[in-house]
Short mmCIF file of C-alpha atoms in Angstrom, two decimals:
data_model
loop_
_atom_site.label_atom_id
_atom_site.label_comp_id
_atom_site.label_asym_id
_atom_site.label_seq_id
_atom_site.Cartn_x
_atom_site.Cartn_y
_atom_site.Cartn_z
CA UNK A 1392 -70.20 -23.99 20.95
CA UNK A 1393 -68.59 -21.62 18.44
CA UNK A 1394 -65.82 -23.14 16.38
CA UNK A 1395 -62.46 -21.93 17.68
CA UNK A 1396 -60.25 -19.85 15.42
CA UNK A 1397 -56.99 -21.72 15.94
CA UNK A 1398 -54.95 -19.11 14.11
CA UNK A 1399 -55.20 -16.69 17.02
CA UNK A 1400 -53.37 -19.25 19.18
CA UNK A 1401 -50.56 -19.81 16.68
CA UNK A 1402 -47.08 -18.50 17.35
CA UNK A 1403 -44.80 -19.47 14.49
CA UNK A 1404 -41.21 -20.49 15.04
CA UNK A 1405 -39.18 -20.05 11.82
CA UNK A 1406 -35.50 -20.60 11.15
CA UNK A 1407 -34.65 -18.73 7.96
CA UNK A 1408 -31.83 -16.90 6.23
CA UNK A 1409 -31.00 -13.42 7.42
CA UNK A 1410 -32.29 -10.39 5.50
CA UNK A 1411 -31.12 -6.78 5.49
CA UNK A 1412 -34.28 -5.67 7.27
CA UNK A 1413 -33.29 -7.93 10.22
CA UNK A 1414 -30.04 -6.09 10.90
CA UNK A 1415 -31.27 -3.55 13.47
CA UNK A 1416 -33.08 -6.30 15.41
CA UNK A 1417 -29.94 -8.47 15.43
CA UNK A 1418 -27.81 -5.63 16.78
CA UNK A 1419 -30.34 -5.00 19.57
CA UNK A 1420 -30.41 -8.74 20.30
CA UNK A 1421 -26.64 -8.86 20.59
CA UNK A 1422 -26.62 -5.97 23.05
CA UNK A 1423 -28.97 -8.00 25.27
CA UNK A 1424 -27.14 -11.34 24.86
CA UNK A 1425 -23.56 -10.11 25.24
CA UNK A 1426 -23.60 -7.19 27.63
CA UNK A 1427 -20.29 -5.36 27.82
CA UNK A 1428 -19.11 -6.72 24.46
CA UNK A 1429 -18.96 -4.70 21.27
CA UNK A 1430 -22.01 -5.52 19.10
CA UNK A 1431 -22.03 -6.05 15.35
CA UNK A 1432 -21.66 -3.02 13.12
CA UNK A 1433 -24.35 -2.64 10.51
CA UNK A 1434 -21.68 -2.73 7.79
CA UNK A 1435 -20.42 -6.10 9.07
CA UNK A 1436 -23.84 -7.76 8.89
CA UNK A 1437 -24.42 -6.25 5.46
CA UNK A 1438 -21.13 -7.77 4.38
CA UNK A 1439 -22.23 -11.21 5.70
CA UNK A 1440 -25.44 -11.07 3.67
CA UNK A 1441 -23.68 -9.88 0.53
CA UNK A 1442 -20.81 -12.38 0.66
CA UNK A 1443 -22.38 -15.59 2.04
CA UNK A 1444 -26.15 -15.21 2.50
CA UNK A 1445 -26.65 -19.00 2.79
CA UNK A 1446 -24.58 -19.07 5.98
CA UNK A 1447 -26.50 -16.44 7.97
CA UNK A 1448 -29.63 -17.50 9.88
CA UNK A 1449 -32.17 -16.02 12.26
CA UNK A 1450 -34.78 -17.58 14.54
CA UNK A 1451 -38.07 -15.73 14.26
CA UNK A 1452 -40.79 -16.35 16.85
CA UNK A 1453 -44.18 -14.77 16.32
CA UNK A 1454 -42.59 -12.16 14.07
CA UNK A 1455 -39.78 -11.28 16.52
CA UNK A 1456 -36.07 -12.05 15.97
CA UNK A 1457 -35.03 -14.03 19.06
CA UNK A 1458 -31.88 -15.75 17.82
CA UNK A 1459 -29.28 -15.66 15.08
CA UNK A 1460 -26.10 -17.29 13.88
CA UNK A 1461 -23.40 -16.27 11.41
CA UNK A 1462 -20.76 -18.30 9.57
CA UNK A 1463 -18.38 -18.44 6.61
CA UNK A 1464 -16.51 -21.12 4.66
CA UNK A 1465 -12.73 -21.35 4.96
CA UNK A 1466 -9.92 -23.81 4.38
CA UNK A 1467 -9.00 -24.14 8.04
CA UNK A 1468 -5.56 -25.57 7.23
CA UNK A 1469 -4.53 -22.12 6.00
CA UNK A 1470 -5.04 -20.47 9.40
CA UNK A 1471 -2.59 -20.16 12.27
CA UNK A 1472 -3.27 -22.38 15.29
CA UNK A 1473 -3.22 -19.24 17.44
CA UNK A 1474 -5.78 -17.39 15.31
CA UNK A 1475 -8.21 -14.97 16.89
CA UNK A 1476 -11.82 -14.19 16.03
CA UNK A 1477 -10.65 -11.10 14.12
CA UNK A 1478 -8.20 -13.22 12.10
CA UNK A 1479 -10.75 -15.80 11.01
CA UNK A 1480 -13.53 -13.29 10.25
CA UNK A 1481 -11.38 -10.53 8.74
CA UNK A 1482 -12.44 -8.23 11.57
CA UNK A 1483 -16.05 -9.31 11.32
CA UNK A 1484 -16.53 -8.63 7.59
CA UNK A 1485 -15.91 -12.26 6.35
CA UNK A 1486 -14.34 -10.99 3.13
CA UNK A 1487 -12.00 -13.99 3.47
CA UNK A 1488 -14.96 -16.36 2.81
CA UNK A 1489 -13.69 -19.11 0.48
CA UNK A 1490 -16.40 -20.93 -1.52
CA UNK A 1491 -13.86 -23.69 -2.27
CA UNK A 1492 -12.95 -24.21 1.40
CA UNK A 1493 -13.41 -27.40 3.37
CA UNK A 1494 -14.83 -26.07 6.64
CA UNK A 1495 -17.84 -24.08 7.80
CA UNK A 1496 -16.63 -21.74 10.53
CA UNK A 1497 -19.28 -20.56 12.98
CA UNK A 1498 -18.54 -17.07 14.24
CA UNK A 1499 -21.56 -16.41 16.45
CA UNK A 1500 -24.73 -17.94 17.88
CA UNK A 1501 -27.03 -16.01 20.19
CA UNK A 1502 -30.46 -16.52 21.72
CA UNK A 1503 -32.48 -13.91 23.62
CA UNK A 1504 -32.34 -14.73 27.39
CA UNK A 1505 -36.15 -14.65 27.64
CA UNK A 1506 -36.46 -17.47 25.09
CA UNK A 1507 -33.81 -19.88 26.29
CA UNK A 1508 -34.73 -23.50 27.07
CA UNK A 1509 -36.83 -23.54 23.88
CA UNK A 1510 -34.04 -25.34 21.97
CA UNK A 1511 -33.45 -22.27 19.78
CA UNK A 1512 -29.68 -22.75 19.92
CA UNK A 1513 -30.05 -26.41 18.98
CA UNK A 1514 -32.23 -25.50 16.00
CA UNK A 1515 -29.60 -23.02 14.81
CA UNK A 1516 -26.86 -25.63 15.19
CA UNK A 1517 -28.94 -28.15 13.25
CA UNK A 1518 -29.51 -25.76 10.36
CA UNK A 1519 -25.75 -25.18 10.24
CA UNK A 1520 -25.15 -28.94 10.10
CA UNK A 1521 -27.64 -29.27 7.27
CA UNK A 1522 -25.87 -26.47 5.39
CA UNK A 1523 -22.54 -28.30 5.82
CA UNK A 1524 -24.14 -31.43 4.35
CA UNK A 1525 -25.64 -29.51 1.43
CA UNK A 1526 -22.33 -27.83 0.61
CA UNK A 1527 -20.43 -31.12 1.17
CA UNK A 1528 -18.11 -29.54 3.73
CA UNK A 1529 -15.73 -31.64 5.78
CA UNK A 1530 -16.61 -30.16 9.17
CA UNK A 1531 -17.95 -27.25 11.20
CA UNK A 1532 -15.45 -25.42 13.38
CA UNK A 1533 -16.34 -22.92 16.08
CA UNK A 1534 -14.43 -20.80 18.54
CA UNK A 1535 -16.62 -21.13 21.60
CA UNK A 1536 -16.77 -18.82 24.60
CA UNK A 1537 -16.44 -20.25 28.13
CA UNK A 1538 -18.50 -17.61 29.95
CA UNK A 1539 -18.44 -19.28 33.37
CA UNK A 1540 -14.65 -19.47 33.46
CA UNK A 1541 -14.28 -16.13 35.28
CA UNK A 1542 -16.04 -17.74 38.27
CA UNK A 1543 -13.25 -20.34 38.56
CA UNK A 1544 -10.19 -18.61 37.09
CA UNK A 1545 -8.57 -18.06 40.51
CA UNK A 1546 -8.26 -21.79 41.16
CA UNK A 1547 -8.37 -23.37 37.67
CA UNK A 1548 -6.33 -22.87 34.53
CA UNK A 1549 -8.35 -22.73 31.27
CA UNK A 1550 -7.28 -26.31 30.48
CA UNK A 1551 -8.34 -27.56 33.92
CA UNK A 1552 -11.65 -25.72 33.69
CA UNK A 1553 -12.41 -27.24 30.29
CA UNK A 1554 -11.49 -30.69 31.60
CA UNK A 1555 -13.92 -30.25 34.51
CA UNK A 1556 -16.70 -29.22 32.13
CA UNK A 1557 -16.07 -32.07 29.67
CA UNK A 1558 -16.18 -34.56 32.56
CA UNK A 1559 -19.50 -32.99 33.74
CA UNK A 1560 -18.06 -31.82 37.06
CA UNK A 1561 -18.76 -28.22 36.14
CA UNK A 1562 -21.37 -26.64 33.87
CA UNK A 1563 -20.66 -23.99 31.25
CA UNK A 1564 -23.67 -22.74 29.25
CA UNK A 1565 -21.73 -22.61 25.96
CA UNK A 1566 -19.16 -25.41 26.20
CA UNK A 1567 -21.61 -27.89 27.74
CA UNK A 1568 -24.11 -27.10 24.97
CA UNK A 1569 -21.50 -27.62 22.27
CA UNK A 1570 -20.42 -30.94 23.71
CA UNK A 1571 -24.07 -32.04 23.78
CA UNK A 1572 -24.25 -31.20 20.06
CA UNK A 1573 -21.41 -33.62 19.16
CA UNK A 1574 -18.62 -31.05 18.92
CA UNK A 1575 -15.13 -32.25 19.88
CA UNK A 1576 -12.49 -30.12 21.57
CA UNK A 1577 -9.49 -29.31 19.33
CA UNK A 1578 -7.57 -26.77 21.46
CA UNK A 1579 -7.89 -23.68 23.63
CA UNK A 1580 -6.98 -20.33 22.08
CA UNK A 1581 -5.94 -17.32 24.21
CA UNK A 1582 -6.88 -13.73 23.31
CA UNK A 1583 -9.62 -14.97 21.00
CA UNK A 1584 -12.11 -12.21 21.80
CA UNK A 1585 -10.43 -9.28 23.57
CA UNK A 1586 -13.71 -7.92 25.00
CA UNK A 1587 -14.93 -11.30 26.32
CA UNK A 1588 -14.18 -10.68 30.01
CA UNK A 1589 -16.35 -13.58 31.21
CA UNK A 1590 -14.12 -16.04 29.33
CA UNK A 1591 -10.94 -14.16 30.27
CA UNK A 1592 -10.48 -13.81 26.47
CA UNK A 1593 -10.13 -17.62 26.05
CA UNK A 1594 -12.08 -19.73 23.56
CA UNK A 1595 -12.39 -23.45 22.95
CA UNK A 1596 -11.83 -24.45 19.35
CA UNK A 1597 -14.43 -27.15 18.64
CA UNK A 1598 -15.16 -29.30 15.58
CA UNK A 1599 -18.14 -31.30 14.31
CA UNK A 1600 -17.24 -33.76 11.56
CA UNK A 1601 -19.68 -34.27 8.69
CA UNK A 1602 -20.15 -38.02 8.40
CA UNK A 1603 -21.71 -37.53 4.96
CA UNK A 1604 -18.69 -35.69 3.55
CA UNK A 1605 -17.62 -37.05 0.15
CA UNK A 1606 -14.07 -36.09 -0.87
CA UNK A 1607 -13.90 -34.70 -4.38
CA UNK A 1608 -10.81 -35.61 -6.33
CA UNK A 1609 -10.39 -32.15 -7.83
CA UNK A 1610 -10.06 -30.73 -4.33
CA UNK A 1611 -8.89 -33.57 -2.12
CA UNK A 1612 -6.19 -34.98 -4.39
CA UNK A 1613 -5.27 -31.74 -6.12
CA UNK A 1614 -1.59 -31.63 -7.03
CA UNK A 1615 -1.64 -28.47 -9.13
CA UNK A 1616 -3.78 -25.37 -9.60
CA UNK A 1617 -2.13 -23.44 -12.45
CA UNK A 1618 -3.19 -19.92 -13.37
CA UNK A 1619 -1.81 -18.41 -16.60
CA UNK A 1620 -1.10 -14.69 -16.68
CA UNK A 1621 -0.35 -12.53 -19.71
CA UNK A 1622 1.36 -9.26 -18.76
CA UNK A 1623 1.24 -6.51 -21.37
CA UNK A 1624 4.17 -4.08 -21.45
CA UNK A 1625 2.40 -1.37 -23.42
CA UNK A 1626 4.05 1.10 -25.80
CA UNK A 1627 2.82 4.68 -25.41
CA UNK A 1628 2.81 6.31 -28.86
CA UNK A 1629 0.72 8.99 -30.53
CA UNK A 1630 -2.64 7.85 -31.92
CA UNK A 1631 -5.39 9.64 -33.83
CA UNK A 1632 -8.60 8.26 -32.29
CA UNK A 1633 -10.18 6.05 -29.67
CA UNK A 1634 -10.52 3.41 -32.41
CA UNK A 1635 -6.71 3.29 -32.73
CA UNK A 1636 -6.47 2.68 -28.99
CA UNK A 1637 -9.16 -0.03 -29.13
CA UNK A 1638 -7.36 -1.82 -31.97
CA UNK A 1639 -4.11 -2.01 -29.96
CA UNK A 1640 -5.90 -3.24 -26.85
CA UNK A 1641 -7.82 -5.89 -28.78
CA UNK A 1642 -4.59 -7.13 -30.37
CA UNK A 1643 -3.03 -7.81 -26.95
CA UNK A 1644 -6.24 -9.37 -25.61
CA UNK A 1645 -6.24 -11.71 -28.61
CA UNK A 1646 -2.62 -12.66 -27.87
CA UNK A 1647 -3.52 -13.43 -24.24
CA UNK A 1648 -6.53 -15.49 -25.30
CA UNK A 1649 -4.57 -17.50 -27.90
CA UNK A 1650 -2.09 -18.43 -25.18
CA UNK A 1651 -4.90 -19.75 -22.96
CA UNK A 1652 -4.37 -17.03 -20.36
CA UNK A 1653 -6.66 -16.66 -17.36
CA UNK A 1654 -5.67 -13.00 -16.91
CA UNK A 1655 -4.50 -10.24 -19.24
CA UNK A 1656 -2.89 -7.35 -17.36
CA UNK A 1657 -2.52 -3.80 -18.72
CA UNK A 1658 -0.54 -0.91 -17.12
CA UNK A 1659 -1.57 2.04 -14.98
CA UNK A 1660 -3.16 5.09 -16.72
CA UNK A 1661 -2.22 3.76 -20.17
CA UNK A 1662 -5.45 5.42 -21.38
CA UNK A 1663 -3.53 8.73 -21.15
CA UNK A 1664 -2.39 7.69 -24.64
CA UNK A 1665 -5.74 9.17 -25.71
CA UNK A 1666 -4.46 12.62 -24.73
CA UNK A 1667 -2.09 12.49 -27.71
CA UNK A 1668 -4.97 13.54 -30.00
CA UNK A 1669 -6.94 15.77 -27.60
CA UNK A 1670 -4.98 18.93 -28.45
CA UNK A 1671 -4.97 20.25 -24.88
CA UNK A 1672 -1.66 21.51 -23.46
CA UNK A 1673 -2.87 22.07 -19.88
CA UNK A 1674 -2.45 18.76 -17.96
CA UNK A 1675 -5.40 19.42 -15.62
CA UNK A 1676 -7.76 20.24 -18.50
CA UNK A 1677 -6.47 17.31 -20.57
CA UNK A 1678 -7.25 14.92 -17.71
CA UNK A 1679 -10.84 16.20 -17.51
CA UNK A 1680 -11.22 15.64 -21.25
CA UNK A 1681 -9.78 12.14 -20.81
CA UNK A 1682 -12.48 11.25 -18.27
CA UNK A 1683 -15.09 11.72 -21.02
CA UNK A 1684 -13.89 8.40 -22.52
CA UNK A 1685 -14.78 6.41 -19.38
CA UNK A 1686 -17.92 4.77 -20.74
CA UNK A 1687 -16.24 3.84 -24.03
CA UNK A 1688 -13.29 2.39 -22.09
CA UNK A 1689 -15.56 0.26 -19.87
CA UNK A 1690 -17.68 -0.93 -22.80
CA UNK A 1691 -14.54 -1.87 -24.77
CA UNK A 1692 -12.96 -3.97 -22.04
CA UNK A 1693 -16.21 -5.61 -20.94
CA UNK A 1694 -16.78 -6.74 -24.53
CA UNK A 1695 -13.18 -7.98 -24.94
CA UNK A 1696 -13.22 -9.97 -21.67
CA UNK A 1697 -16.35 -11.83 -22.72
CA UNK A 1698 -15.48 -12.32 -26.40
CA UNK A 1699 -11.94 -13.53 -25.75
CA UNK A 1700 -12.81 -15.46 -22.55
CA UNK A 1701 -10.11 -13.88 -20.41
CA UNK A 1702 -10.22 -11.90 -17.15
CA UNK A 1703 -8.73 -8.46 -17.81
CA UNK A 1704 -7.01 -6.16 -15.35
CA UNK A 1705 -7.77 -3.07 -17.43
CA UNK A 1706 -4.76 -1.07 -16.26
CA UNK A 1707 -6.18 2.06 -14.70
CA UNK A 1708 -8.08 5.09 -15.97
CA UNK A 1709 -8.87 8.56 -14.63
CA UNK A 1710 -12.58 8.78 -13.76
CA UNK A 1711 -14.58 11.83 -12.72
CA UNK A 1712 -17.11 11.06 -10.00
CA UNK A 1713 -19.27 13.11 -7.59
CA UNK A 1714 -18.28 16.71 -6.78
CA UNK A 1715 -16.07 16.75 -9.88
CA UNK A 1716 -13.42 14.70 -8.05
CA UNK A 1717 -11.12 12.67 -10.31
CA UNK A 1718 -9.89 9.23 -9.21
CA UNK A 1719 -7.31 6.81 -10.55
CA UNK A 1720 -9.31 3.57 -10.81
CA UNK A 1721 -8.25 0.06 -11.85
CA UNK A 1722 -11.02 -2.16 -13.17
CA UNK A 1723 -11.35 -5.93 -13.15
CA UNK A 1724 -13.32 -7.09 -16.18
CA UNK A 1725 -14.27 -10.72 -15.56
CA UNK A 1726 -14.82 -13.04 -18.49
CA UNK A 1727 -18.40 -13.62 -17.33
CA UNK A 1728 -19.15 -9.94 -18.06
CA UNK A 1729 -19.12 -8.65 -14.46
CA UNK A 1730 -16.98 -5.68 -13.41
CA UNK A 1731 -15.22 -4.58 -10.20
CA UNK A 1732 -13.07 -1.58 -9.40
CA UNK A 1733 -10.23 -0.61 -7.09
CA UNK A 1734 -9.41 3.05 -6.36
CA UNK A 1735 -5.79 4.10 -6.00
CA UNK A 1736 -5.34 4.79 -2.28
CA UNK A 1737 -2.04 6.65 -2.21
CA UNK A 1738 -1.68 9.56 -4.61
CA UNK A 1739 1.83 10.61 -5.64
CA UNK A 1740 2.95 14.24 -5.33
CA UNK A 1741 3.13 14.32 -9.13
CA UNK A 1742 -0.51 13.23 -9.53
CA UNK A 1743 -1.64 15.86 -7.04
CA UNK A 1744 0.41 18.68 -8.52
CA UNK A 1745 -0.35 18.15 -12.21
CA UNK A 1746 -3.78 16.55 -12.22
CA UNK A 1747 -5.43 17.06 -8.82
CA UNK A 1748 -6.21 13.35 -8.35
CA UNK A 1749 -8.24 12.33 -5.27
CA UNK A 1750 -7.49 9.30 -3.13
CA UNK A 1751 -9.75 6.28 -2.63
CA UNK A 1752 -10.47 4.71 0.76
CA UNK A 1753 -11.38 1.01 0.36
CA UNK A 1754 -9.10 -2.02 0.18
CA UNK A 1755 -10.83 -4.57 -2.05
CA UNK A 1756 -10.30 -8.27 -2.69
CA UNK A 1757 -12.12 -9.80 -5.65
CA UNK A 1758 -13.43 -13.29 -6.31
CA UNK A 1759 -12.53 -14.70 -9.71
CA UNK A 1760 -12.74 -18.13 -11.32
CA UNK A 1761 -9.05 -18.45 -10.39
CA UNK A 1762 -9.38 -17.58 -6.71
CA UNK A 1763 -9.20 -14.30 -4.84
CA UNK A 1764 -7.08 -11.45 -6.19
CA UNK A 1765 -6.26 -7.86 -5.27
CA UNK A 1766 -5.23 -4.86 -7.37
CA UNK A 1767 -2.81 -2.32 -5.90
CA UNK A 1768 -2.02 0.51 -8.29
CA UNK A 1769 1.66 1.54 -8.62
CA UNK A 1770 2.46 3.59 -5.47
CA UNK A 1771 0.08 1.46 -3.38
CA UNK A 1772 2.37 -1.60 -3.62
CA UNK A 1773 5.02 0.46 -1.77
CA UNK A 1774 2.92 0.41 1.42
CA UNK A 1775 3.31 -3.07 2.97
CA UNK A 1776 0.21 -2.76 5.16
CA UNK A 1777 -2.09 -2.88 2.11
CA UNK A 1778 -0.70 -6.17 0.82
CA UNK A 1779 -0.87 -7.74 4.28
CA UNK A 1780 -4.51 -6.72 4.69
CA UNK A 1781 -5.36 -8.02 1.20
CA UNK A 1782 -3.60 -11.30 2.00
CA UNK A 1783 -5.56 -11.66 5.22
CA UNK A 1784 -8.72 -11.02 3.18
CA UNK A 1785 -7.82 -14.04 1.02
CA UNK A 1786 -5.87 -12.63 -1.95
CA UNK A 1787 -3.42 -15.07 -3.55
CA UNK A 1788 -2.34 -12.84 -6.44
CA UNK A 1789 -1.74 -9.08 -6.23
CA UNK A 1790 -1.77 -7.26 -9.56
CA UNK A 1791 0.06 -3.92 -9.80
CA UNK A 1792 -0.46 -1.82 -12.93
CA UNK A 1793 2.22 0.88 -12.85
CA UNK A 1794 3.50 3.89 -14.77
CA UNK A 1795 6.97 5.28 -14.01
CA UNK A 1796 9.11 7.70 -15.96
CA UNK A 1797 12.58 6.67 -14.74
CA UNK A 1798 14.52 3.68 -13.48
CA UNK A 1799 14.45 4.83 -9.85
CA UNK A 1800 10.65 4.97 -9.83
CA UNK A 1801 10.41 1.62 -11.57
CA UNK A 1802 12.76 -0.05 -9.07
CA UNK A 1803 10.67 1.19 -6.15
CA UNK A 1804 7.67 -0.62 -7.63
CA UNK A 1805 9.62 -3.75 -8.54
CA UNK A 1806 11.51 -4.19 -5.27
CA UNK A 1807 8.37 -3.60 -3.23
CA UNK A 1808 6.35 -6.06 -5.34
CA UNK A 1809 9.02 -8.71 -4.77
CA UNK A 1810 9.08 -7.94 -1.05
CA UNK A 1811 5.30 -8.25 -0.84
CA UNK A 1812 5.49 -11.67 -2.55
CA UNK A 1813 8.02 -12.93 0.01
CA UNK A 1814 6.54 -11.50 3.19
CA UNK A 1815 2.92 -12.44 2.37
CA UNK A 1816 3.55 -15.71 0.49
CA UNK A 1817 1.57 -14.51 -2.52
CA UNK A 1818 2.24 -13.99 -6.22
CA UNK A 1819 2.66 -10.41 -7.43
CA UNK A 1820 2.40 -9.11 -10.99
CA UNK A 1821 3.58 -5.73 -12.30
CA UNK A 1822 2.66 -4.29 -15.70
CA UNK A 1823 4.12 -1.01 -16.94
CA UNK A 1824 4.17 1.46 -19.84
CA UNK A 1825 7.11 2.14 -22.14
CA UNK A 1826 7.66 4.54 -25.04
CA UNK A 1827 7.13 8.29 -25.33
CA UNK A 1828 4.35 10.83 -25.88
CA UNK A 1829 6.37 13.94 -26.79
CA UNK A 1830 3.32 16.20 -27.26
CA UNK A 1831 1.60 15.15 -24.01
CA UNK A 1832 2.49 17.19 -20.94
CA UNK A 1833 3.55 15.12 -17.88
CA UNK A 1834 3.29 11.82 -19.81
CA UNK A 1835 6.23 12.36 -22.15
CA UNK A 1836 8.66 9.59 -21.04
CA UNK A 1837 8.19 6.07 -19.61
CA UNK A 1838 10.43 3.38 -18.10
CA UNK A 1839 9.34 -0.19 -17.31
CA UNK A 1840 10.32 -3.81 -17.03
CA UNK A 1841 7.24 -5.87 -16.20
CA UNK A 1842 7.28 -9.14 -14.30
CA UNK A 1843 5.60 -11.94 -12.34
CA UNK A 1844 7.08 -12.68 -8.92
CA UNK A 1845 6.74 -15.55 -6.43
CA UNK A 1846 7.79 -16.21 -2.85
CA UNK A 1847 11.41 -17.36 -2.48
CA UNK A 1848 11.54 -21.07 -1.68
CA UNK A 1849 12.48 -24.37 -3.35
CA UNK A 1850 9.16 -25.07 -5.06
CA UNK A 1851 9.01 -21.67 -6.74
CA UNK A 1852 10.93 -20.20 -9.65
CA UNK A 1853 14.61 -19.47 -9.11
CA UNK A 1854 15.21 -15.99 -7.65
CA UNK A 1855 11.45 -15.70 -7.06
CA UNK A 1856 10.97 -14.50 -10.66
CA UNK A 1857 8.37 -16.43 -12.65
CA UNK A 1858 9.19 -14.25 -15.66
CA UNK A 1859 10.12 -10.72 -16.71
CA UNK A 1860 10.10 -8.67 -19.89
CA UNK A 1861 13.04 -6.91 -21.49
CA UNK A 1862 13.19 -3.31 -20.29
CA UNK A 1863 11.69 -0.51 -22.33
CA UNK A 1864 10.33 -2.39 -25.34
CA UNK A 1865 6.75 -3.33 -26.16
CA UNK A 1866 6.15 -7.03 -25.54
CA UNK A 1867 4.09 -9.50 -23.52
CA UNK A 1868 5.13 -11.87 -20.76
CA UNK A 1869 3.19 -15.12 -20.31
CA UNK A 1870 3.77 -17.15 -17.16
CA UNK A 1871 2.05 -19.74 -14.98
CA UNK A 1872 1.64 -19.49 -11.22
CA UNK A 1873 0.42 -22.43 -9.12
CA UNK A 1874 -2.02 -21.74 -6.29
CA UNK A 1875 -1.75 -25.28 -4.92
CA UNK A 1876 2.03 -24.98 -4.56
CA UNK A 1877 1.40 -21.67 -2.79
CA UNK A 1878 -1.06 -23.32 -0.39
CA UNK A 1879 1.36 -26.14 0.45
CA UNK A 1880 4.30 -23.82 0.98
CA UNK A 1881 2.31 -21.71 3.41
CA UNK A 1882 1.91 -24.82 5.55
CA UNK A 1883 5.20 -26.64 4.95
CA UNK A 1884 7.70 -24.16 3.50
CA UNK A 1885 11.22 -23.49 4.70
CA UNK A 1886 9.83 -20.36 6.36
CA UNK A 1887 6.16 -19.61 7.09
CA UNK A 1888 5.71 -15.88 7.28
CA UNK A 1889 1.95 -15.92 7.78
CA UNK A 1890 1.98 -18.60 10.48
CA UNK A 1891 4.96 -17.18 12.33
CA UNK A 1892 3.65 -13.65 12.82
CA UNK A 1893 3.87 -12.43 16.42
CA UNK A 1894 0.24 -11.53 17.05
CA UNK A 1895 1.19 -10.97 20.68
CA UNK A 1896 3.50 -8.12 19.60
CA UNK A 1897 1.87 -6.43 16.63
CA UNK A 1898 -1.31 -6.16 14.62
CA UNK A 1899 -2.40 -4.34 11.46
CA UNK A 1900 -5.85 -2.78 11.74
CA UNK A 1901 -7.86 -1.87 8.64
CA UNK A 1902 -10.10 1.08 9.51
CA UNK A 1903 -12.70 0.42 6.84
CA UNK A 1904 -14.54 3.59 5.77
#
């Protein structure tokens, strides 16, 4: 008898991390598993893989994707009891993923109907549990569908239906499975998934506790999480070369570093100081010449951030990109040498008229070694929706480089920054330019008083002002903000703006481009 080739009988079952080439298969799988519900967008799954690749898994059987699950890490104590799926996933993009969180939050598990009863779902749950053990997370939390509820909704309330399932008098394919996998019911949330008609939009909030969890003193017993910020109120004066500009910038970076600052913050478009030696009277032509310094500007600040061991909000700079469009861009230069950028989203009439500046389209939140931050350039802080979206994406500090020529313009920035701090329970920082450039068209006068602002409550600085500079003179402001105090006040403060939002009445939607 010929020896059998066993390989032709093999059908491999693999649970592995998700890859970009799996995305189309996962979207097709979701359309089969959840008919009538909106499937993943490609951009959402790409975001999952970019932000938290360890938490995204697929089940591959004989080369075919037959199951998947997605998750992120959060500090669940920071979320409203009435949260929805959109709230906890930042509309499916998981940009609120918190590597320092306590809980793994499962946002989806699916198995192709043709491959059920092969324990695919159980394998995916087990790999999640193993991930929670590896990351030393306190628990796994899931918002589970109750897809059979629509069959009983005429005679049973959601609570009664769940009670019947937990006592094994009724069967629900999701809830019964979760109970079998040692998940415990926490509560029932209404309006969790608006397009989940089978569950009548309800979800059961379930938790699995990691018995191997080891509390770490730096997280579990944390009483303070200070972050030191050095705000530079920068004097605009005529210079003769880029080297003169670099010398001034390095001086202030050195000051920030000597003070042990975590962040040094420069003002909006302070690189227009370079126009003082460009000998170009036309504002639109001068701006195009200014963009030629972009690479030198980026190289300078990248080098300073690393050498002086400080994260730098590099003010903002005019940058020419594709199709000769010019953007006002603020850069984050991390002290590990990495760089991020935030485009100005709202362009003032002045910027359009004199310089022809184009608007950006993306709201960004950046991870740093001091938590998540956002940058909202000058006019952008005057639009409350942006700060609320950034807060929901995890930002705890919003930096606002600004440039205003008169007191009225300055007060718009200041009052709005203070309002954003109160209504979002975040810290806000404004950094402005002072001085004069008499020979530079449209940048001739400046007015500023820079500051660091906090929410208004007992544990924060009086009047909600951590510190402020004197108006209209060159100086620095150095102040400490405490992210642990911020966290506690969100949960236990006199007022709790984030928890007390009326999600039943209003919602802000970020139409990501």
